[in-house]
PDB file of C-alpha atoms in Angstrom:
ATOM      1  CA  UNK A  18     112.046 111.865 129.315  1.00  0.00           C
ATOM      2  CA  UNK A  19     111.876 115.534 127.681  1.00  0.00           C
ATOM      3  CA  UNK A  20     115.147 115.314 126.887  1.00  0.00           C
ATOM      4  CA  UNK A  21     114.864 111.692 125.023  1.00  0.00           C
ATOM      5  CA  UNK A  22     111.739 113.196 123.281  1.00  0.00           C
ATOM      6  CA  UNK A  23     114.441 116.411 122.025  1.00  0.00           C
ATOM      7  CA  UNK A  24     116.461 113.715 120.116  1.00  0.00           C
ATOM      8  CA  UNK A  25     114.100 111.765 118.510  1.00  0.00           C
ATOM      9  CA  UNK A  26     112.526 115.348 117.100  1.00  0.00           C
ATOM     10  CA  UNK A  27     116.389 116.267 116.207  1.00  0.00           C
ATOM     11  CA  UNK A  28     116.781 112.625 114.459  1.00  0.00           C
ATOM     12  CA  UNK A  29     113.620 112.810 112.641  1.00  0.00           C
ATOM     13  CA  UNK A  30     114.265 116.311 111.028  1.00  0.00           C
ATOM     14  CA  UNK A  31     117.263 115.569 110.007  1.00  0.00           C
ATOM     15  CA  UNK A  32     116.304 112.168 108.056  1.00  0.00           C
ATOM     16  CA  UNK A  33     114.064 114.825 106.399  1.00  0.00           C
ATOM     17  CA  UNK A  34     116.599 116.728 105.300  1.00  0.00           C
ATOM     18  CA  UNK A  35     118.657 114.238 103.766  1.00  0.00           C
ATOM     19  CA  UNK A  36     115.712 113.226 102.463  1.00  0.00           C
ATOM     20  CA  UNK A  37     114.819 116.434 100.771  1.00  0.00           C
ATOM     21  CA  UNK A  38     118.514 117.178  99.727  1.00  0.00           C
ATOM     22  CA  UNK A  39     118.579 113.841  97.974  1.00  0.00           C
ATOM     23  CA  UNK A  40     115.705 114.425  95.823  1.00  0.00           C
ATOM     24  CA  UNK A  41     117.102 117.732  94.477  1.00  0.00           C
ATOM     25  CA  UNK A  42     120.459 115.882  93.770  1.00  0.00           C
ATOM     26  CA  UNK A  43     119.024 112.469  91.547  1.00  0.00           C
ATOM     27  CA  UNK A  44     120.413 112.087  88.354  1.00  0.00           C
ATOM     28  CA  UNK A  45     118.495 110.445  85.311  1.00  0.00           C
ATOM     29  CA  UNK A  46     119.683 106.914  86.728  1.00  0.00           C
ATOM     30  CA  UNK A  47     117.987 107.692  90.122  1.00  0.00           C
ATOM     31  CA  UNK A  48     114.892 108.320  91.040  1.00  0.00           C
ATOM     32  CA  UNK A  49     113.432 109.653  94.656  1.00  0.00           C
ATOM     33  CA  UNK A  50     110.944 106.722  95.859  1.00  0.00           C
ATOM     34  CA  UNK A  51     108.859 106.061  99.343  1.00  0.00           C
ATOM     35  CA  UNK A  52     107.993 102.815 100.787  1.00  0.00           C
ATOM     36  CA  UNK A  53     105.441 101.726 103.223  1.00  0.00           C
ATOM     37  CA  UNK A  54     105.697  98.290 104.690  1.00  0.00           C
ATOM     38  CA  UNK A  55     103.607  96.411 107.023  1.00  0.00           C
ATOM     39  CA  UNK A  56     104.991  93.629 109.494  1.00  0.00           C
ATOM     40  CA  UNK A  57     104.558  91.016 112.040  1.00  0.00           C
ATOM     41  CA  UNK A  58     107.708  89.753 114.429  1.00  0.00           C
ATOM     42  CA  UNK A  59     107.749  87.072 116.456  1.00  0.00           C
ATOM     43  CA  UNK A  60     108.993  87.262 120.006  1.00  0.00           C
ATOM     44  CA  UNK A  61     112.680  84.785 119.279  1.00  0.00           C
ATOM     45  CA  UNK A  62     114.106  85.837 122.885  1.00  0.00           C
ATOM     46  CA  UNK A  63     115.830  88.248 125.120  1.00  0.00           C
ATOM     47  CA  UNK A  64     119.698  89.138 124.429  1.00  0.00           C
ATOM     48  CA  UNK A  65     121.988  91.199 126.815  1.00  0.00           C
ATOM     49  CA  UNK A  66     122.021  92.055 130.220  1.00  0.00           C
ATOM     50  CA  UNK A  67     118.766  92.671 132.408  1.00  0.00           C
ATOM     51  CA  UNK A  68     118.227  95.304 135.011  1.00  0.00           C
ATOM     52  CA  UNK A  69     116.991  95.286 138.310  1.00  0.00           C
ATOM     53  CA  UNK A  70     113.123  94.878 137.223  1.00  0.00           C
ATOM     54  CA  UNK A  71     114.390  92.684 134.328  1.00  0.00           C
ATOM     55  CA  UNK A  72     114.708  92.416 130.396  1.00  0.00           C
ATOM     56  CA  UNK A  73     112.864  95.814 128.754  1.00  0.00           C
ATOM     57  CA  UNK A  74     110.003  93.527 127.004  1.00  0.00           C
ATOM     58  CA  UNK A  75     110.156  90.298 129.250  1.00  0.00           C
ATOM     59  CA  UNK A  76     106.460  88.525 128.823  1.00  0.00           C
ATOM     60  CA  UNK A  77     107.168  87.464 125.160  1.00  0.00           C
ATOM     61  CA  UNK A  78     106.326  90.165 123.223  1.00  0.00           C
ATOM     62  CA  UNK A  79     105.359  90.094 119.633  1.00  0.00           C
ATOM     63  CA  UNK A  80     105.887  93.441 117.246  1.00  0.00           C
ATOM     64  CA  UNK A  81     102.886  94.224 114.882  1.00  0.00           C
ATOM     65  CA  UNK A  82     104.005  97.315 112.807  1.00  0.00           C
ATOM     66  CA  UNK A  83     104.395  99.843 110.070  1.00  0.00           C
ATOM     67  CA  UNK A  84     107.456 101.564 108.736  1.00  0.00           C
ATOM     68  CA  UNK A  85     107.251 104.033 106.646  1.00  0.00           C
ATOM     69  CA  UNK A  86     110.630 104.821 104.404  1.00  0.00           C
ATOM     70  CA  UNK A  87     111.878 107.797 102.088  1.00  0.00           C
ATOM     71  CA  UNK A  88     115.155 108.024  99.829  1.00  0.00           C
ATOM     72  CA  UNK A  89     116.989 107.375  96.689  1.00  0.00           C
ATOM     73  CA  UNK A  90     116.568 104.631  94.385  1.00  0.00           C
ATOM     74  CA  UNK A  91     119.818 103.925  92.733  1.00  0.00           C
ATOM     75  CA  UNK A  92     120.003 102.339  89.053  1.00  0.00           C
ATOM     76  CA  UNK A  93     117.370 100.141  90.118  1.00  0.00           C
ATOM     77  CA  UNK A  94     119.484  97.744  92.109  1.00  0.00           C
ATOM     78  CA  UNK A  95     120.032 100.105  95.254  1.00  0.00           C
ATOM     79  CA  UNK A  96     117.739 101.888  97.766  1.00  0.00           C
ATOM     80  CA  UNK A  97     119.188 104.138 100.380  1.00  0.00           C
ATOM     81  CA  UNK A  98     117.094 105.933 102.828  1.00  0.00           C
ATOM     82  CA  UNK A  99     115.435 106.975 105.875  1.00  0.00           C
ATOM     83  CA  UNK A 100     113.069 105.528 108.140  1.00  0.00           C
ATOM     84  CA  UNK A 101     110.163 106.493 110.600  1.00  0.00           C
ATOM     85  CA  UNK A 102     108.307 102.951 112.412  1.00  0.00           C
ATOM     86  CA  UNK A 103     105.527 102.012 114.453  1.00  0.00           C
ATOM     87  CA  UNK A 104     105.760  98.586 116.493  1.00  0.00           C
ATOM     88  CA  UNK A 105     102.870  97.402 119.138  1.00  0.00           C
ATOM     89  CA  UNK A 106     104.025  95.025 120.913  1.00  0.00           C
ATOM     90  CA  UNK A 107     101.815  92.788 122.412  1.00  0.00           C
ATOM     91  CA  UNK A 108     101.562  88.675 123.691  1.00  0.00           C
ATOM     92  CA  UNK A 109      98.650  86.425 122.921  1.00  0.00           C
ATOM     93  CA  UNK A 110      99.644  83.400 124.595  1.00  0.00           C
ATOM     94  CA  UNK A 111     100.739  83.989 128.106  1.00  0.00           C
ATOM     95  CA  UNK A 112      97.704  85.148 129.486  1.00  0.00           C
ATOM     96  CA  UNK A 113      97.221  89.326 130.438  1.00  0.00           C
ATOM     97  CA  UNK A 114      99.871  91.309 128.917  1.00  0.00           C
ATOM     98  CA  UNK A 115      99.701  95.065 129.380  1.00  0.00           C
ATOM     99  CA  UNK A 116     100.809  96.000 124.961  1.00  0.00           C
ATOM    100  CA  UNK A 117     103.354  98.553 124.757  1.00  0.00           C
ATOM    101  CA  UNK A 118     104.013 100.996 121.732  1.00  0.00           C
ATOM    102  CA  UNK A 119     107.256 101.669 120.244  1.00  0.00           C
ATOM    103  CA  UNK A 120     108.667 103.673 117.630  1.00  0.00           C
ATOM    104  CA  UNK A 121     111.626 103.192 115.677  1.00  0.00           C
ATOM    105  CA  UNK A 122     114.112 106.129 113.198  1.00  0.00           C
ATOM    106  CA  UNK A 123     116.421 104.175 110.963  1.00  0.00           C
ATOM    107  CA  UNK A 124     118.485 104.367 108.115  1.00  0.00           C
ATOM    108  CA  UNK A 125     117.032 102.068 105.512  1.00  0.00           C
ATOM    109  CA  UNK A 126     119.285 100.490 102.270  1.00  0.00           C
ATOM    110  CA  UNK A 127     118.209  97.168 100.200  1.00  0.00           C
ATOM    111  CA  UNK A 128     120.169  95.771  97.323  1.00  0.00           C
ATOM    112  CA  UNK A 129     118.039  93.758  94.360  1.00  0.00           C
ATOM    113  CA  UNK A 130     120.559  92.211  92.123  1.00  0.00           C
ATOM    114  CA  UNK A 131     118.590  92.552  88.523  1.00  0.00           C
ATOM    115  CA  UNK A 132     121.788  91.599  86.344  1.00  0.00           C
ATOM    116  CA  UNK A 133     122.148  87.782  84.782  1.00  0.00           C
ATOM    117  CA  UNK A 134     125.812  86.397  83.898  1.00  0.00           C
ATOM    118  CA  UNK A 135     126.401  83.961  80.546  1.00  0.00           C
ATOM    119  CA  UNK A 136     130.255  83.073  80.357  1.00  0.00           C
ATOM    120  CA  UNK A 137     131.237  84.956  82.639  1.00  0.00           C
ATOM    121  CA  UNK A 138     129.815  88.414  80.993  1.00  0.00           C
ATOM    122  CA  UNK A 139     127.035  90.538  82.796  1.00  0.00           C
ATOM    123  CA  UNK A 140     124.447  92.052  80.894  1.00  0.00           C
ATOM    124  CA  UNK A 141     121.024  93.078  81.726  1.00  0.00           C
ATOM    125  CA  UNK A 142     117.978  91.859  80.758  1.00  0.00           C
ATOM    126  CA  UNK A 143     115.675  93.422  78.075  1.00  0.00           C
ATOM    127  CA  UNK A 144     112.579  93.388  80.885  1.00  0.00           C
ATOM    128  CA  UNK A 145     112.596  92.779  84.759  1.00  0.00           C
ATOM    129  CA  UNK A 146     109.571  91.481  86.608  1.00  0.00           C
ATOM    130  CA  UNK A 147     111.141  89.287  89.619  1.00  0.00           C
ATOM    131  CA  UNK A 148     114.043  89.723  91.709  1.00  0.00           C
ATOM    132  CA  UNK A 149     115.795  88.627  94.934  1.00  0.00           C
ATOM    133  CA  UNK A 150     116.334  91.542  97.508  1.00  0.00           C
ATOM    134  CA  UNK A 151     118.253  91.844 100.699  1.00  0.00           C
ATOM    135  CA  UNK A 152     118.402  94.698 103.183  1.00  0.00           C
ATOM    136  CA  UNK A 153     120.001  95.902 106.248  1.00  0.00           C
ATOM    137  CA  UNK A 154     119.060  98.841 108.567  1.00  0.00           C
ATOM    138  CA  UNK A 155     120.219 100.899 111.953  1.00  0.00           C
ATOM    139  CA  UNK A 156     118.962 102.928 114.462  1.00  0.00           C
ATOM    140  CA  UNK A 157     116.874 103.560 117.347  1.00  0.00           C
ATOM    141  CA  UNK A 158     113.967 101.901 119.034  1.00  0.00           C
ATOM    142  CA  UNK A 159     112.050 104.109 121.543  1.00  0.00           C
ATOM    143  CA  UNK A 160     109.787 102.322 123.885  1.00  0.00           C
ATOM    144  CA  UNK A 161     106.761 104.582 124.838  1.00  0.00           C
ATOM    145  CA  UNK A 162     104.810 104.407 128.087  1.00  0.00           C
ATOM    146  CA  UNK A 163     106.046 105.762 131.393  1.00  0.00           C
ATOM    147  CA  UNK A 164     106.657 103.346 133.578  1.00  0.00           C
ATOM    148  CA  UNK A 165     106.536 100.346 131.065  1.00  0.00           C
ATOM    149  CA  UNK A 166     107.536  97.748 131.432  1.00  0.00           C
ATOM    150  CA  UNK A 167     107.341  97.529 135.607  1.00  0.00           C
ATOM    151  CA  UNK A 168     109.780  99.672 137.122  1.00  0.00           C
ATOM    152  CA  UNK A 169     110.920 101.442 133.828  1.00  0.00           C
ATOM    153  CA  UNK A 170     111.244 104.840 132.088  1.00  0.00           C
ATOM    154  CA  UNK A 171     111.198 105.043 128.705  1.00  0.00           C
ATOM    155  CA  UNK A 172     113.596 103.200 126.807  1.00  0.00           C
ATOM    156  CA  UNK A 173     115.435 104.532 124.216  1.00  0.00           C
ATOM    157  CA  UNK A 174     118.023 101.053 122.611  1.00  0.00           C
ATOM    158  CA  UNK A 175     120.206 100.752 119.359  1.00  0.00           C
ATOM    159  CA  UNK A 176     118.197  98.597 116.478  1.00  0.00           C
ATOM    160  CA  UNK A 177     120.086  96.211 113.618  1.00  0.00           C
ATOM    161  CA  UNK A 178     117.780  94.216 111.080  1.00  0.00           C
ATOM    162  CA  UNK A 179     119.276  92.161 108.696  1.00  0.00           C
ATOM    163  CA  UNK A 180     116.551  90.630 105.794  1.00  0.00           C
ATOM    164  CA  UNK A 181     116.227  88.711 102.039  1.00  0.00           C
ATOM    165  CA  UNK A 182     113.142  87.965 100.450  1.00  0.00           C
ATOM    166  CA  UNK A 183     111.711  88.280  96.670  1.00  0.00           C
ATOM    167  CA  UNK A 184     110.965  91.515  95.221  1.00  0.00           C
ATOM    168  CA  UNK A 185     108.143  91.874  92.076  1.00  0.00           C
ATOM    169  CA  UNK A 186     108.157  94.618  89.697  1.00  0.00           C
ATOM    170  CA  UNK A 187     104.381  94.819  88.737  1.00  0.00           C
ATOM    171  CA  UNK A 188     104.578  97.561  85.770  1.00  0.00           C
ATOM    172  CA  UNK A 189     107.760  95.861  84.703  1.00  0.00           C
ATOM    173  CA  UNK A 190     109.659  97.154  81.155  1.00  0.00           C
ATOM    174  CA  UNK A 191     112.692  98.080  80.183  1.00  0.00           C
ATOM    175  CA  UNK A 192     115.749  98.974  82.381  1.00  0.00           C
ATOM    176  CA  UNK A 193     115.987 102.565  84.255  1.00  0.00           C
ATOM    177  CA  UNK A 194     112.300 103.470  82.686  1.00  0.00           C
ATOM    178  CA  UNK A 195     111.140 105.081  85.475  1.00  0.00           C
ATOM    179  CA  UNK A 196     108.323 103.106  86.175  1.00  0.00           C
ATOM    180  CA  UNK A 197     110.277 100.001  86.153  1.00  0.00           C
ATOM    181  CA  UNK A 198     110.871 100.741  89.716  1.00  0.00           C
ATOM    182  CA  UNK A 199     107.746 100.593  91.529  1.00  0.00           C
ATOM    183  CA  UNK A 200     107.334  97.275  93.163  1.00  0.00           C
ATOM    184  CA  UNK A 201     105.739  94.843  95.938  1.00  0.00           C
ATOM    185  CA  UNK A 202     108.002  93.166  97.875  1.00  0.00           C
ATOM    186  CA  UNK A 203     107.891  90.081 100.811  1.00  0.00           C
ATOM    187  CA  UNK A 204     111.248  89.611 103.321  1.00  0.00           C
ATOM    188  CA  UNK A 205     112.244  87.652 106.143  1.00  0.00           C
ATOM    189  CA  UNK A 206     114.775  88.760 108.813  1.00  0.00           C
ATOM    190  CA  UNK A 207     116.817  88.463 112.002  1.00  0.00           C
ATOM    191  CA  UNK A 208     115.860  92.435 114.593  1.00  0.00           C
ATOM    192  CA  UNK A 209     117.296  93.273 117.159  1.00  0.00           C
ATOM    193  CA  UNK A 210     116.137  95.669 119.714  1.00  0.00           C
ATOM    194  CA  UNK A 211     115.016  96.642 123.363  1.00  0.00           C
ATOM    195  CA  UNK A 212     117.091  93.501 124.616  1.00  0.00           C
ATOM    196  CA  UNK A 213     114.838  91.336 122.412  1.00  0.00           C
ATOM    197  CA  UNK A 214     114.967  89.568 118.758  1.00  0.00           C
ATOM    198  CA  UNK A 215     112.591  89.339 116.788  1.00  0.00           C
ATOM    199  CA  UNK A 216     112.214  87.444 113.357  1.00  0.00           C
ATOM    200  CA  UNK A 217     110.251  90.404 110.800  1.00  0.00           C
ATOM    201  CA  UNK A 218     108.273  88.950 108.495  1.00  0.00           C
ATOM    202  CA  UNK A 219     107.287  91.830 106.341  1.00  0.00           C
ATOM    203  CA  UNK A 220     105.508  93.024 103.317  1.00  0.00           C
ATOM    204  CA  UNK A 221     105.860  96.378 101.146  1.00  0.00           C
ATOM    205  CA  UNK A 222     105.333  98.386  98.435  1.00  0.00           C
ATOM    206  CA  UNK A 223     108.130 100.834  96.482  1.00  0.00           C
ATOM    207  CA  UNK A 224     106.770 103.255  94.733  1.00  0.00           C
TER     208      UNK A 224
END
């Protein structure tokens, strides 16, 4: 378990490295922003193979959680980044769950496609205030509690999310003004993690 603990410390300083190191290395066109999202996934079912005590989260788990995200905004229409989250899973349906807490380090980009084509020709729009986004993300997911679920250490799994949604830019103006990039966001997606997917419904804010 020590040893698991070692790696998530080494993975989370060095997401705030890059982190740091990309701030110092933005160009006029970029700008260093932070996110904070809040979330709820439903339990969709269990993938992969279970072990002897069964599937990691195996009484229909939901995830209630926050992420938390740092990194560069890229001429508006990319964010790439780092990730720190905070899931608690949890079942309200199928009588006396014992809730489990998780946390997940990830490596965060979205793409919100601002441009608008007439004949063929791209060009950008004088202001912005709505946009489509979709995002994709990989890492970890650390399962805390010794000896939960039933028969279990600590798990430590890969994670893949895959989301879309609609993105709002509430101080919107022109193009690359800095301020132009702070927005509130709403996405949908398809997680996968500790043998289980989940469909994230989340909301955010970029700032």
């Amino acid at each position: 378990m020590k040893k698991k603990g070692y790696a998530l410390l080494a993975v989370l300083l060095a997401l705030a490295g890059m982190a740091r190191a990309q701030y110092t290395q933005l160009g006029k066109a970029n700008e260093f922003m932070l996110k904070l999202e809040l979330g709820y996934a439903p339990f969709m079912g269990n993938r992969g193979t279970a072990g002897d005590h069964g599937y990691y989260l195996n009484k229909f788990h939901n995830a209630a959680g926050l992420n938390v995200m740092a990194g560069s905004n890229i001429s508006q229409d990319w964010f790439v980044g780092g990730g720190l989250g905070f899931n608690y899973y949890h079942n309200l349906q199928q009588g006396v769950v014992t809730p489990l807490m998780g946390v997940q380090v990830f490596a965060d980009a979205d793409f919100r496609p601002i441009w608008k084509g007439v004949m063929g020709v791209d060009y950008q729009p004088v202001t912005i205030k709505w946009s489509p986004v979709i995002g994709a993300r990989v890492g970890v997911s650390y399962l805390m509690g010794e000896g939960e679920p039933a028969g279990y250490d600590p798990t430590l799994t890969p994670m893949f999310e895959l989301s879309a949604g609609v993105n709002w830019y509430y101080m919107h103006g022109l193009r690359n003004m800095s301020h132009n990039f702070h927005a509130f966001y709403a996405t949908l997606g398809v997680a996968y993690m500790q043998q289980t997917v989940f469909l994230p419904l989340r909301i955010g804010w970029r700032w």
